[in-house]
mmCIF file of C-alpha atoms in Angstrom:
data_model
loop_
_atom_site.group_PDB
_atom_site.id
_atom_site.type_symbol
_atom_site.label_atom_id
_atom_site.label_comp_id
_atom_site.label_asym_id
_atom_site.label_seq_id
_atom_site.Cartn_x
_atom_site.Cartn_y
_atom_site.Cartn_z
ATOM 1 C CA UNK A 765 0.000 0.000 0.000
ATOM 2 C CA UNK A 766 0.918 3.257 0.339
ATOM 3 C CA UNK A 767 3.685 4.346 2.869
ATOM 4 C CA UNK A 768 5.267 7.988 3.243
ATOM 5 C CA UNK A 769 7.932 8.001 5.594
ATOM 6 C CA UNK A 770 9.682 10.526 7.367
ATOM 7 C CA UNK A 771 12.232 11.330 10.481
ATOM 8 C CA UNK A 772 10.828 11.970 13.846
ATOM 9 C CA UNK A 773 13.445 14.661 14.807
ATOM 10 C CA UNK A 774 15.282 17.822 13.498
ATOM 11 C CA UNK A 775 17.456 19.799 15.862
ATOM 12 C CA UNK A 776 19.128 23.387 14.279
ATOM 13 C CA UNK A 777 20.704 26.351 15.698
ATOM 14 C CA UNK A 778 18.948 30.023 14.680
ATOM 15 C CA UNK A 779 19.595 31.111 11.896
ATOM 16 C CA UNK A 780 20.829 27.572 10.070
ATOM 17 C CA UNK A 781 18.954 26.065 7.322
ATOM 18 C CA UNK A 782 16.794 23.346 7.900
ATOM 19 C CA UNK A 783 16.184 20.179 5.604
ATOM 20 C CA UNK A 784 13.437 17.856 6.722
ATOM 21 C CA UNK A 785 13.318 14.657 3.851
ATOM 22 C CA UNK A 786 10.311 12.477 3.316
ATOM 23 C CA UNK A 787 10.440 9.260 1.034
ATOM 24 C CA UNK A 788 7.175 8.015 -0.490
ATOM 25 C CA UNK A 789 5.652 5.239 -2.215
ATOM 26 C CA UNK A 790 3.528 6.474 -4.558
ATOM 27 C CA UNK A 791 4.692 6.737 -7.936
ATOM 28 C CA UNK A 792 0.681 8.207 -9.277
ATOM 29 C CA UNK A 793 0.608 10.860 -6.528
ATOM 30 C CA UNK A 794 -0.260 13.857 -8.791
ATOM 31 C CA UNK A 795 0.445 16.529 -5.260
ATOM 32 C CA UNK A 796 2.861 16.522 -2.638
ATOM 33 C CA UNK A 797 2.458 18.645 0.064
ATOM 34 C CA UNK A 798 4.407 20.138 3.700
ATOM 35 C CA UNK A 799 1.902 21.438 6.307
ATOM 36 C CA UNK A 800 3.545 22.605 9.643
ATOM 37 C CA UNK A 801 1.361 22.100 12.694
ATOM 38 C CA UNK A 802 1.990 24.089 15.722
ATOM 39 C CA UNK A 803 1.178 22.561 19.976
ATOM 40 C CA UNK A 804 -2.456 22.003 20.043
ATOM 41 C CA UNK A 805 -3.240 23.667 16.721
ATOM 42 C CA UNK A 806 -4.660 22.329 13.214
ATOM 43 C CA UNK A 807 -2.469 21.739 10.221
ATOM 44 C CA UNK A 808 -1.440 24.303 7.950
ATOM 45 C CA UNK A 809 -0.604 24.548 4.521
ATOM 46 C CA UNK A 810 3.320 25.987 3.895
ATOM 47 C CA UNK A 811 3.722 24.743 0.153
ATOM 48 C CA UNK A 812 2.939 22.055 -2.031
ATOM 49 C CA UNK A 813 4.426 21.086 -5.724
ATOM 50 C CA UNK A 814 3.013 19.657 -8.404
ATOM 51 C CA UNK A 815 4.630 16.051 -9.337
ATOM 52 C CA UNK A 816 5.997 17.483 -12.824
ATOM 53 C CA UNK A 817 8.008 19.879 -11.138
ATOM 54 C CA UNK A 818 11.717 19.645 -9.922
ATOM 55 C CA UNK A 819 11.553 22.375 -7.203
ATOM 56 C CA UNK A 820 9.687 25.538 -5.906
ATOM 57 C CA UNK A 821 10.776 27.863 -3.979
ATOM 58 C CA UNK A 822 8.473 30.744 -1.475
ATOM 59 C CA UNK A 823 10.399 33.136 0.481
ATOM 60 C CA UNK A 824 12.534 30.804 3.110
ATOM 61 C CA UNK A 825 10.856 27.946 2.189
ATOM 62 C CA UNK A 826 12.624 25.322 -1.277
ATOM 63 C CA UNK A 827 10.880 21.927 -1.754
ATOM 64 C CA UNK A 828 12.923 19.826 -3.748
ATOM 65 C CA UNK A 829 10.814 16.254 -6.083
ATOM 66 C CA UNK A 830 12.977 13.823 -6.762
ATOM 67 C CA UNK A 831 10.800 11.669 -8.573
ATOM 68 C CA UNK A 832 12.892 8.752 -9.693
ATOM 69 C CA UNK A 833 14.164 8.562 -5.944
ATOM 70 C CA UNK A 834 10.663 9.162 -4.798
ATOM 71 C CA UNK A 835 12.399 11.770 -2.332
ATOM 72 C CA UNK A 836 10.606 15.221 -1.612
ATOM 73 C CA UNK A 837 12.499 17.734 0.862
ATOM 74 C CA UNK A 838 11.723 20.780 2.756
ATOM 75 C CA UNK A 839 14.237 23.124 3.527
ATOM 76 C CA UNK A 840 13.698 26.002 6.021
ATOM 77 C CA UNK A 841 16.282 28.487 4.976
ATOM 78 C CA UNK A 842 17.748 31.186 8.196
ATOM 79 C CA UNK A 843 15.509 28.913 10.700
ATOM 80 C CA UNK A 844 13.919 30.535 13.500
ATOM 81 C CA UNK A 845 12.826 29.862 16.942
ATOM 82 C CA UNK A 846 8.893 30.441 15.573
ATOM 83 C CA UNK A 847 9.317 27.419 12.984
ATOM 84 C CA UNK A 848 9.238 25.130 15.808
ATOM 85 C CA UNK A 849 6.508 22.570 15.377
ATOM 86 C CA UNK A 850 5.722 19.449 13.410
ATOM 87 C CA UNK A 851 5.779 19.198 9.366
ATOM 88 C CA UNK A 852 3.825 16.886 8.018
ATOM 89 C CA UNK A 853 4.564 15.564 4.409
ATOM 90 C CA UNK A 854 1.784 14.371 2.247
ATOM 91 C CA UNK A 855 0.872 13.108 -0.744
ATOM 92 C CA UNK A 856 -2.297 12.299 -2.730
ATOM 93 C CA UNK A 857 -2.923 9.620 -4.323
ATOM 94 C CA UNK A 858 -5.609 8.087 -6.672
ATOM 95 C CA UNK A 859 -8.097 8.036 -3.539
ATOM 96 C CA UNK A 860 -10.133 10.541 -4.129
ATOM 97 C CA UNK A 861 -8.140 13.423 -2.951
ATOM 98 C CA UNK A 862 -7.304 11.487 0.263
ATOM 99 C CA UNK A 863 -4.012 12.607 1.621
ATOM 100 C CA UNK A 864 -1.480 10.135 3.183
ATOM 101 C CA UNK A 865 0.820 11.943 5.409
ATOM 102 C CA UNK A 866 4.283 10.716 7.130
ATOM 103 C CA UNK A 867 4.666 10.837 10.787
ATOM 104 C CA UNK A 868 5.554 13.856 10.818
ATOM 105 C CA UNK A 869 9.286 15.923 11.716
ATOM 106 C CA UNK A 870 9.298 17.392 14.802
ATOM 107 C CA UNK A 871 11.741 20.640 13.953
ATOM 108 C CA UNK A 872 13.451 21.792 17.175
ATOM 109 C CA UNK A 873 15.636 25.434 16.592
ATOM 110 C CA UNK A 874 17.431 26.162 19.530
ATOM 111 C CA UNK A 875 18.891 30.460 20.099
ATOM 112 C CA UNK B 626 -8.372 32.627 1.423
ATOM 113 C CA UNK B 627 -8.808 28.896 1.781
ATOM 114 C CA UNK B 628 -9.939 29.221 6.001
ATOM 115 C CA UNK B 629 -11.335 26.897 7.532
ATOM 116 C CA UNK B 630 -13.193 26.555 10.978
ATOM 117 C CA UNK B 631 -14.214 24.133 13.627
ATOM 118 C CA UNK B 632 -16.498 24.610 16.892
ATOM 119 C CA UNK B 633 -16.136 23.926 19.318
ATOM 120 C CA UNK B 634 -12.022 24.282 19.917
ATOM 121 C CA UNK B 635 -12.334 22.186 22.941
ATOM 122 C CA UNK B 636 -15.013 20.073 24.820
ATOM 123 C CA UNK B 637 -14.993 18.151 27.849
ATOM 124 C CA UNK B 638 -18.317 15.907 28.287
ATOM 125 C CA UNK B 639 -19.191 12.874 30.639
ATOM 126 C CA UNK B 640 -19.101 9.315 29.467
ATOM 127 C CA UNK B 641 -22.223 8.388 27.381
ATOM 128 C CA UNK B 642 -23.151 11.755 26.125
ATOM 129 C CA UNK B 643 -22.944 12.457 22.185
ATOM 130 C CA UNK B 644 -20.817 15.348 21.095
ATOM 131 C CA UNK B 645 -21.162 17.570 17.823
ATOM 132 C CA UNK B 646 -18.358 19.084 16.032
ATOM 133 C CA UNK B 647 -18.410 21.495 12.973
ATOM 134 C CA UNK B 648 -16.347 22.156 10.538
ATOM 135 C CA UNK B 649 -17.009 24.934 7.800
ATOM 136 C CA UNK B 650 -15.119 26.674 5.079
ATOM 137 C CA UNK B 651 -15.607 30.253 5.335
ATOM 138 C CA UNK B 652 -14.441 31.270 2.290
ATOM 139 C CA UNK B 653 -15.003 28.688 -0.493
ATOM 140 C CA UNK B 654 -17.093 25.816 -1.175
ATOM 141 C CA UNK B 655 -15.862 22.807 -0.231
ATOM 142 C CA UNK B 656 -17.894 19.645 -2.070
ATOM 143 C CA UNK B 657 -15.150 16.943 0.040
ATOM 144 C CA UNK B 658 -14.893 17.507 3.518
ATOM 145 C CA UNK B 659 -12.641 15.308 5.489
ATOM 146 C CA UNK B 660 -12.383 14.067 9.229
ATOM 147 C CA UNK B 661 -8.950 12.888 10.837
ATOM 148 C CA UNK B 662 -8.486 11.956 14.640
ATOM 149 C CA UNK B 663 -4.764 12.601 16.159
ATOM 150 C CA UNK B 664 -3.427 11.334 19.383
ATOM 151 C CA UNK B 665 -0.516 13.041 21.106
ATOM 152 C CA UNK B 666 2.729 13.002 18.910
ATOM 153 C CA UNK B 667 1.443 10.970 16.298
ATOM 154 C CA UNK B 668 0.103 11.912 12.550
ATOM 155 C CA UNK B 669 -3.450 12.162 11.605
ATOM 156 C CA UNK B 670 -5.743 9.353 10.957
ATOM 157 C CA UNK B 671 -8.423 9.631 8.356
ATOM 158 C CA UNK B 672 -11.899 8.936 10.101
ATOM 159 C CA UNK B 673 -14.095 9.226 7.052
ATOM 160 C CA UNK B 674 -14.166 11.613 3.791
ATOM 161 C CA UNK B 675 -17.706 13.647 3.683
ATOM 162 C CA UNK B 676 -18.907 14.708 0.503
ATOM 163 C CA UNK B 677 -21.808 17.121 0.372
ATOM 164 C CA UNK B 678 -25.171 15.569 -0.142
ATOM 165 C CA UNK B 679 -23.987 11.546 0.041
ATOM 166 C CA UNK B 680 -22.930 9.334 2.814
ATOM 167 C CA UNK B 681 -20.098 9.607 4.183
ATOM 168 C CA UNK B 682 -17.577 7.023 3.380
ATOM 169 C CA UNK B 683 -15.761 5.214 6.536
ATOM 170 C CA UNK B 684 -12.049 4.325 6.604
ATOM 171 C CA UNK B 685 -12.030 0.210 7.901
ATOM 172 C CA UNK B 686 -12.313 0.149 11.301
ATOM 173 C CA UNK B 687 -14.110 3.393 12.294
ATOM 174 C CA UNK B 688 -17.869 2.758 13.437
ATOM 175 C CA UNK B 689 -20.170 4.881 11.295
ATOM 176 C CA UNK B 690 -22.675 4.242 13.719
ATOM 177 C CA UNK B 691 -20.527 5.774 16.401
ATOM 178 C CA UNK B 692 -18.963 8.902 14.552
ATOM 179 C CA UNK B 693 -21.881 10.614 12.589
ATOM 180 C CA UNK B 694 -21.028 12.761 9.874
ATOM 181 C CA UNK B 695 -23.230 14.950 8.095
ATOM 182 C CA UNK B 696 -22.369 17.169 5.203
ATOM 183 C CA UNK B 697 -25.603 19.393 4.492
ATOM 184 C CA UNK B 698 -24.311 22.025 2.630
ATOM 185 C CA UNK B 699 -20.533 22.818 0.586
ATOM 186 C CA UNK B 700 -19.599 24.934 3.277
ATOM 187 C CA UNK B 701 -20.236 22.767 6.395
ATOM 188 C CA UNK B 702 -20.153 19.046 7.678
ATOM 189 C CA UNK B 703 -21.047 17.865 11.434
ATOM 190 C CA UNK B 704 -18.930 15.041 13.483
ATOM 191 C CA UNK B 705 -21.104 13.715 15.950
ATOM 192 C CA UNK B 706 -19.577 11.587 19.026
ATOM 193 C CA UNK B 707 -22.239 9.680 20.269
ATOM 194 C CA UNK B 708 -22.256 7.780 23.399
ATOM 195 C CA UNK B 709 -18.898 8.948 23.903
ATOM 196 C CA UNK B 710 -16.321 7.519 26.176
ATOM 197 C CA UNK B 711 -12.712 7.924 27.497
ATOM 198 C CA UNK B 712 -11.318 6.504 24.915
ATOM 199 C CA UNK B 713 -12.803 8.825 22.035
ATOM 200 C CA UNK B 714 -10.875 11.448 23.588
ATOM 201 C CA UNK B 715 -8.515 13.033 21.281
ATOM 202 C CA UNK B 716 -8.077 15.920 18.816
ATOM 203 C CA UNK B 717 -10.498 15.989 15.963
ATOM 204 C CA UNK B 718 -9.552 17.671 12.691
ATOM 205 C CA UNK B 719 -10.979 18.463 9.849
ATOM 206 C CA UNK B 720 -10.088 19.688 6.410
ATOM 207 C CA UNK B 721 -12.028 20.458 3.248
ATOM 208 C CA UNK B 722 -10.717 20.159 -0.387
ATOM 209 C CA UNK B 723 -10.660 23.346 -2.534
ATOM 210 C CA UNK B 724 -12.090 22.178 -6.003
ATOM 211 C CA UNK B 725 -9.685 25.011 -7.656
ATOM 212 C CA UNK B 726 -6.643 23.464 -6.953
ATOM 213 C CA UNK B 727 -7.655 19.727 -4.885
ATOM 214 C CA UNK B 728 -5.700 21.070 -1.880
ATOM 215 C CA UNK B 729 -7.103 20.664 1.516
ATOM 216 C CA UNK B 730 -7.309 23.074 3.737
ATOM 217 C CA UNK B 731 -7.353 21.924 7.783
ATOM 218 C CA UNK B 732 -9.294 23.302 10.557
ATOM 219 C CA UNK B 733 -7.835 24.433 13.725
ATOM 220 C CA UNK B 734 -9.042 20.879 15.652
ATOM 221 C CA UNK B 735 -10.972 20.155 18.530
ATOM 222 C CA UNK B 736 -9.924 18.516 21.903
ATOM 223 C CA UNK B 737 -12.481 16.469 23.265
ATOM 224 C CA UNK B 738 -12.069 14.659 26.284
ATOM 225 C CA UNK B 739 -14.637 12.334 28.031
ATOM 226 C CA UNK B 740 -14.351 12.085 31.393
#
């Protein structure tokens, strides 16, 4: 079935850049989205690319596709204390616009 | 754009009393709602996906008897808890999908715990 995969933890300093990787298994997924979720909030949207595309960038934020590898990456350029929280990656699949989302990253940035 | 609500934001009820959540997008119609359930530190889990004016379809294992969802109109869709207990405490969140761009859009989530 499919399985998106991610690593639990991410610890940076202020002011470092920030990769957070996610591996899926969905070759058909057409989207593939980040969402960051702050303590005791909902999820929300940061970026998403289309699965034709390479890379996009918005402001601090580059997603990277590698589609052969099935590999899609976030990276957090000059990280800051308030991008502390969880990013989800998702992707959809042929479900119906369900969403399958990895475990999610939990980004720690330390002063 | 693309905001979407939920009410209550939290809820505490006593065992065996149903519970009703809504979601609604403010700001665009929304024809596929969905609902996820999260416990502490983990990722979502799809309950169900709503669409507007059908049953709702059920993920395996979820009781559609036991988690009501209605989806009366394209801007809102109702979670009801019924008979809740203990363990139906968790954070509820929903999302609904854009039909510009298939994108979904979450809610802020609701804590309900059943004492």
């Amino acid at each position: 079935g499919e399985d998106v995969e991610q690593s639990l933890f991410l610890s940076v300093r202020e002011g470092d850049s920030s990769v957070i990787n996610c591996t899926y298994t969905d070759s058909s997924s057409t989207y593939l989205y980040w969402y960051k979720q702050e303590p005791g909030a909902g999820l929300q949207l940061l970026t998403y690319i289309f699965s034709n595309m390479d890379m996009k960038q918005d402001q601090r934020l580059t997603v990277l596709l590698n589609k052969k590898d099935k590999h899609l990456s976030l990276r957090i350029a000059d990280t800051q204390t308030g991008d502390s929280a969880i990013y989800f990656c998702a992707e959809s699949g042929n479900q119906g616009g369900k969403l399958i989302f990895g475990q999610g990253t939990e980004l720690s940035v330390k002063p | 754009g693309a905001v979407v609500s939920q009410h209550p934001s939290w809820v505490i009820c006593k065992s065996g009393t149903s519970v009703k959540i809504e979601c609604r997008s403010l700001d665009f119609q929304a024809t596929t709602m969905f609902w996820y359930r999260q416990f502490p530190k983990q990722s979502l889990m799809l309950m169900a996906t709503s669409n507007e004016g059908s049953k709702a379809t059920y993920e395996q294992g979820v009781e559609k008897d036991k988690f009501l969802i209605n989806h009366a109109s394209l801007t809102l869709s109702t979670l009801t808890v019924t008979s809740a207990h203990p363990e139906d405490s968790s954070f509820y969140i929903c999302s609904a999908s854009s039909p510009s761009t298939d994108t979904q859009y979450f809610g802020p989530g609701t804590r309900l715990t059943v004492l």
